[in-house]
PDB file of C-alpha atoms in Angstrom:
ATOM      1  CA  UNK I 664      72.910 232.711 -16.486  1.00 60.00           C
ATOM      2  CA  UNK I 665      69.789 234.872 -16.772  1.00 54.00           C
ATOM      3  CA  UNK I 666      70.036 238.200 -18.539  1.00 74.00           C
ATOM      4  CA  UNK I 667      66.391 238.893 -19.371  1.00 81.00           C
ATOM      5  CA  UNK I 668      64.031 238.385 -16.439  1.00 79.00           C
ATOM      6  CA  UNK I 669      61.025 239.570 -18.475  1.00 78.00           C
ATOM      7  CA  UNK I 670      60.328 241.864 -15.548  1.00 78.00           C
ATOM      8  CA  UNK I 671      57.492 243.621 -17.336  1.00 74.00           C
ATOM      9  CA  UNK I 672      55.510 240.383 -17.323  1.00 71.00           C
ATOM     10  CA  UNK I 673      57.056 238.419 -14.480  1.00 73.00           C
ATOM     11  CA  UNK I 674      57.792 241.128 -11.926  1.00 75.00           C
ATOM     12  CA  UNK I 675      61.075 239.280 -11.297  1.00 81.00           C
ATOM     13  CA  UNK I 676      64.309 241.190 -10.821  1.00 83.00           C
ATOM     14  CA  UNK I 677      67.867 239.972 -10.272  1.00 85.00           C
ATOM     15  CA  UNK I 678      67.673 240.309  -6.479  1.00 87.00           C
ATOM     16  CA  UNK I 679      64.669 237.952  -6.382  1.00 84.00           C
ATOM     17  CA  UNK I 680      66.827 235.068  -7.616  1.00 85.00           C
ATOM     18  CA  UNK I 681      69.753 235.477  -5.228  1.00 87.00           C
ATOM     19  CA  UNK I 682      68.256 232.970  -2.787  1.00 88.00           C
ATOM     20  CA  UNK I 683      66.292 231.025  -5.411  1.00 87.00           C
ATOM     21  CA  UNK I 684      65.377 227.382  -4.963  1.00 90.00           C
ATOM     22  CA  UNK I 685      66.580 224.910  -7.600  1.00 90.00           C
ATOM     23  CA  UNK I 686      64.005 224.339 -10.359  1.00 90.00           C
ATOM     24  CA  UNK I 687      63.592 220.621  -9.615  1.00 94.00           C
ATOM     25  CA  UNK I 688      63.012 221.320  -5.911  1.00 94.00           C
ATOM     26  CA  UNK I 689      60.460 224.017  -6.721  1.00 92.00           C
ATOM     27  CA  UNK I 690      58.771 221.791  -9.294  1.00 95.00           C
ATOM     28  CA  UNK I 691      58.463 218.913  -6.801  1.00 95.00           C
ATOM     29  CA  UNK I 692      57.062 221.196  -4.115  1.00 95.00           C
ATOM     30  CA  UNK I 693      54.539 222.680  -6.540  1.00 94.00           C
ATOM     31  CA  UNK I 694      53.387 219.224  -7.627  1.00 95.00           C
ATOM     32  CA  UNK I 695      52.999 218.218  -3.958  1.00 94.00           C
ATOM     33  CA  UNK I 696      50.924 221.331  -3.252  1.00 94.00           C
ATOM     34  CA  UNK I 697      48.714 221.000  -6.343  1.00 94.00           C
ATOM     35  CA  UNK I 698      48.039 217.267  -6.215  1.00 93.00           C
ATOM     36  CA  UNK I 699      44.373 216.663  -5.495  1.00 92.00           C
ATOM     37  CA  UNK I 700      43.485 220.360  -5.644  1.00 94.00           C
ATOM     38  CA  UNK I 701      41.363 222.241  -8.124  1.00 94.00           C
ATOM     39  CA  UNK I 702      43.577 224.902  -9.676  1.00 96.00           C
ATOM     40  CA  UNK I 703      42.100 228.299 -10.537  1.00 97.00           C
ATOM     41  CA  UNK I 704      43.995 230.753 -12.718  1.00 96.00           C
ATOM     42  CA  UNK I 705      44.283 232.380 -16.118  1.00 96.00           C
ATOM     43  CA  UNK I 706      46.059 230.812 -19.104  1.00 94.00           C
ATOM     44  CA  UNK I 707      47.306 228.061 -16.812  1.00 95.00           C
ATOM     45  CA  UNK I 708      48.613 226.049 -19.751  1.00 94.00           C
ATOM     46  CA  UNK I 709      51.518 228.523 -19.878  1.00 92.00           C
ATOM     47  CA  UNK I 710      52.414 227.851 -16.248  1.00 92.00           C
ATOM     48  CA  UNK I 711      52.078 224.095 -16.633  1.00 95.00           C
ATOM     49  CA  UNK I 712      54.258 224.190 -19.747  1.00 93.00           C
ATOM     50  CA  UNK I 713      57.031 226.150 -18.019  1.00 90.00           C
ATOM     51  CA  UNK I 714      56.848 223.898 -14.963  1.00 93.00           C
ATOM     52  CA  UNK I 715      56.791 220.788 -17.177  1.00 95.00           C
ATOM     53  CA  UNK I 716      53.881 219.316 -15.248  1.00 95.00           C
ATOM     54  CA  UNK I 717      50.569 217.889 -16.328  1.00 93.00           C
ATOM     55  CA  UNK I 718      47.376 218.371 -14.385  1.00 94.00           C
ATOM     56  CA  UNK I 719      44.204 216.369 -14.990  1.00 93.00           C
ATOM     57  CA  UNK I 720      41.825 218.591 -16.980  1.00 92.00           C
ATOM     58  CA  UNK I 721      38.971 218.061 -14.507  1.00 91.00           C
ATOM     59  CA  UNK I 722      41.115 219.745 -11.819  1.00 94.00           C
ATOM     60  CA  UNK I 723      41.668 222.960 -13.813  1.00 95.00           C
ATOM     61  CA  UNK I 724      39.483 226.071 -13.738  1.00 96.00           C
ATOM     62  CA  UNK I 725      41.115 228.323 -16.316  1.00 96.00           C
ATOM     63  CA  UNK I 726      39.419 231.702 -16.686  1.00 96.00           C
ATOM     64  CA  UNK I 727      41.056 231.994 -20.102  1.00 93.00           C
ATOM     65  CA  UNK I 728      38.890 229.213 -21.507  1.00 90.00           C
ATOM     66  CA  UNK I 729      35.695 229.602 -19.469  1.00 92.00           C
ATOM     67  CA  UNK I 730      32.697 229.843 -21.785  1.00 89.00           C
ATOM     68  CA  UNK I 731      30.551 231.493 -19.111  1.00 92.00           C
ATOM     69  CA  UNK I 732      33.076 234.314 -18.668  1.00 93.00           C
ATOM     70  CA  UNK I 733      33.435 234.736 -22.416  1.00 91.00           C
ATOM     71  CA  UNK I 734      29.661 235.035 -22.770  1.00 90.00           C
ATOM     72  CA  UNK I 735      29.543 237.674 -20.027  1.00 92.00           C
ATOM     73  CA  UNK I 736      32.344 239.528 -21.769  1.00 92.00           C
ATOM     74  CA  UNK I 737      30.550 239.141 -25.125  1.00 87.00           C
ATOM     75  CA  UNK I 738      33.561 237.491 -26.708  1.00 70.00           C
ATOM     76  CA  UNK I 739      33.595 234.869 -29.407  1.00 70.00           C
ATOM     77  CA  UNK I 740      33.923 231.306 -28.138  1.00 65.00           C
ATOM     78  CA  UNK I 741      37.154 231.015 -30.139  1.00 71.00           C
ATOM     79  CA  UNK I 742      38.632 234.172 -28.677  1.00 76.00           C
ATOM     80  CA  UNK I 743      40.565 234.084 -25.407  1.00 86.00           C
ATOM     81  CA  UNK I 744      40.129 237.276 -23.425  1.00 90.00           C
ATOM     82  CA  UNK I 745      43.027 238.578 -21.348  1.00 92.00           C
ATOM     83  CA  UNK I 746      42.795 238.571 -17.566  1.00 94.00           C
ATOM     84  CA  UNK I 747      43.277 242.333 -17.652  1.00 94.00           C
ATOM     85  CA  UNK I 748      40.236 242.818 -19.915  1.00 93.00           C
ATOM     86  CA  UNK I 749      38.042 240.328 -18.039  1.00 95.00           C
ATOM     87  CA  UNK I 750      38.907 242.007 -14.736  1.00 96.00           C
ATOM     88  CA  UNK I 751      38.197 245.469 -16.071  1.00 95.00           C
ATOM     89  CA  UNK I 752      34.817 244.606 -17.564  1.00 95.00           C
ATOM     90  CA  UNK I 753      33.457 241.951 -15.194  1.00 96.00           C
ATOM     91  CA  UNK I 754      35.031 242.971 -11.879  1.00 96.00           C
ATOM     92  CA  UNK I 755      35.385 246.699 -12.576  1.00 96.00           C
ATOM     93  CA  UNK I 756      39.003 246.300 -11.474  1.00 94.00           C
ATOM     94  CA  UNK I 757      42.175 247.568 -13.106  1.00 91.00           C
ATOM     95  CA  UNK I 758      45.105 245.160 -12.902  1.00 92.00           C
ATOM     96  CA  UNK I 759      48.525 244.835 -14.525  1.00 87.00           C
ATOM     97  CA  UNK I 760      48.907 248.574 -14.843  1.00 85.00           C
ATOM     98  CA  UNK I 761      51.952 249.278 -12.682  1.00 74.00           C
ATOM     99  CA  UNK I 762      55.505 249.879 -13.852  1.00 70.00           C
ATOM    100  CA  UNK I 763      56.703 246.888 -11.837  1.00 63.00           C
ATOM    101  CA  UNK I 764      55.071 244.362 -14.164  1.00 62.00           C
ATOM    102  CA  UNK I 765      52.436 241.810 -13.342  1.00 74.00           C
ATOM    103  CA  UNK I 766      51.808 241.085  -9.705  1.00 83.00           C
ATOM    104  CA  UNK I 767      51.165 237.359  -9.403  1.00 85.00           C
ATOM    105  CA  UNK I 768      49.046 237.886  -6.290  1.00 89.00           C
ATOM    106  CA  UNK I 769      46.916 240.527  -7.984  1.00 91.00           C
ATOM    107  CA  UNK I 770      46.467 238.237 -11.001  1.00 93.00           C
ATOM    108  CA  UNK I 771      45.590 235.279  -8.766  1.00 94.00           C
ATOM    109  CA  UNK I 772      43.030 237.331  -6.849  1.00 95.00           C
ATOM    110  CA  UNK I 773      41.457 238.508 -10.093  1.00 96.00           C
ATOM    111  CA  UNK I 774      41.284 234.953 -11.460  1.00 96.00           C
ATOM    112  CA  UNK I 775      39.751 233.685  -8.204  1.00 96.00           C
ATOM    113  CA  UNK I 776      37.205 236.518  -8.136  1.00 97.00           C
ATOM    114  CA  UNK I 777      36.261 235.792 -11.749  1.00 97.00           C
ATOM    115  CA  UNK I 778      35.870 232.121 -10.852  1.00 97.00           C
ATOM    116  CA  UNK I 779      33.647 233.004  -7.884  1.00 96.00           C
ATOM    117  CA  UNK I 780      31.557 235.270 -10.108  1.00 96.00           C
ATOM    118  CA  UNK I 781      30.502 232.324 -12.285  1.00 96.00           C
ATOM    119  CA  UNK I 782      31.339 229.365 -10.038  1.00 95.00           C
ATOM    120  CA  UNK I 783      27.847 227.888  -9.819  1.00 94.00           C
ATOM    121  CA  UNK I 784      27.232 227.903 -13.564  1.00 94.00           C
ATOM    122  CA  UNK I 785      30.805 226.834 -14.369  1.00 94.00           C
ATOM    123  CA  UNK I 786      30.628 223.836 -12.032  1.00 93.00           C
ATOM    124  CA  UNK I 787      27.179 222.877 -13.367  1.00 92.00           C
ATOM    125  CA  UNK I 788      28.570 222.998 -16.901  1.00 89.00           C
ATOM    126  CA  UNK I 789      31.492 220.783 -15.888  1.00 88.00           C
ATOM    127  CA  UNK I 790      29.227 218.297 -14.114  1.00 89.00           C
ATOM    128  CA  UNK I 791      26.885 218.045 -17.068  1.00 87.00           C
ATOM    129  CA  UNK I 792      29.794 217.714 -19.520  1.00 82.00           C
ATOM    130  CA  UNK I 793      31.510 215.079 -17.404  1.00 76.00           C
ATOM    131  CA  UNK I 794      28.393 213.322 -16.113  1.00 77.00           C
ATOM    132  CA  UNK I 795      29.565 210.012 -17.541  1.00 59.00           C
ATOM    133  CA  UNK I 796      32.817 210.098 -15.589  1.00 63.00           C
ATOM    134  CA  UNK I 797      33.403 209.906 -11.878  1.00 57.00           C
ATOM    135  CA  UNK I 798      36.531 212.053 -11.583  1.00 51.00           C
ATOM    136  CA  UNK I 799      34.879 215.417 -10.879  1.00 46.00           C
ATOM    137  CA  UNK I 800      35.180 216.751  -7.396  1.00 47.00           C
ATOM    138  CA  UNK I 801      33.274 219.258  -5.341  1.00 49.00           C
ATOM    139  CA  UNK I 802      35.174 222.507  -5.825  1.00 46.00           C
ATOM    140  CA  UNK I 803      33.765 224.224  -2.768  1.00 46.00           C
ATOM    141  CA  UNK I 804      35.222 221.545  -0.505  1.00 46.00           C
ATOM    142  CA  UNK I 805      38.565 221.484  -2.303  1.00 47.00           C
ATOM    143  CA  UNK I 806      39.101 225.228  -2.506  1.00 46.00           C
ATOM    144  CA  UNK I 807      37.562 226.665   0.621  1.00 49.00           C
ATOM    145  CA  UNK I 808      39.992 225.135   3.101  1.00 48.00           C
ATOM    146  CA  UNK I 809      43.096 226.452   1.332  1.00 46.00           C
ATOM    147  CA  UNK I 810      41.753 229.962   0.816  1.00 49.00           C
ATOM    148  CA  UNK I 811      41.864 230.703   4.542  1.00 51.00           C
ATOM    149  CA  UNK I 812      44.259 233.495   5.531  1.00 54.00           C
ATOM    150  CA  UNK I 813      46.246 231.220   7.850  1.00 52.00           C
ATOM    151  CA  UNK I 814      47.964 229.635   4.839  1.00 52.00           C
ATOM    152  CA  UNK I 815      49.327 232.852   3.378  1.00 56.00           C
ATOM    153  CA  UNK I 816      52.249 234.926   4.669  1.00 59.00           C
ATOM    154  CA  UNK I 817      51.430 238.511   5.712  1.00 65.00           C
ATOM    155  CA  UNK I 818      53.710 239.908   3.003  1.00 65.00           C
ATOM    156  CA  UNK I 819      51.874 238.176   0.149  1.00 63.00           C
ATOM    157  CA  UNK I 820      50.014 241.340  -0.826  1.00 64.00           C
ATOM    158  CA  UNK I 821      53.122 243.552  -0.989  1.00 69.00           C
ATOM    159  CA  UNK I 822      52.919 243.852  -4.777  1.00 69.00           C
ATOM    160  CA  UNK I 823      49.195 244.510  -4.946  1.00 63.00           C
ATOM    161  CA  UNK I 824      47.445 247.867  -4.628  1.00 60.00           C
ATOM    162  CA  UNK I 825      44.629 245.978  -2.836  1.00 59.00           C
ATOM    163  CA  UNK I 826      46.905 245.233   0.130  1.00 52.00           C
ATOM    164  CA  UNK I 827      45.304 247.897   2.301  1.00 48.00           C
ATOM    165  CA  UNK I 828      41.731 247.097   1.405  1.00 47.00           C
TER     166      UNK I 828
END
């Protein structure tokens, strides 16, 4: 039984779990959705750890570890910058400031916008680093199709202040 939903960070409250899907079912569905896709996000290792899944490194675009973003932020290569700080400085956007906790949609949009900001250089860096392997894929083909509005329910932006923009 859950007693601490970590609402400040998760945004989850008791009523959200009343109709919850079993973990194994959710995990299987997530793996099905992610297989063959490039995954963009921030500190994704935390999500993968909780989900107990492994994703091939060449399919991950983690804004937490992106050298190009860290250079733009003027951070040390060894220092991971929070999504909140990256968004504020590089996107001129304030996120994670509401009393309801993090909004996963708002965080995802920020991570995707950060990725788009440096996509060309990031992908060039990956291609040059992995030039001796043949497992890299063209991110624009992989991502573009699934970013169309038809795949997302209308209510997805309910937690984000950007919903009316």
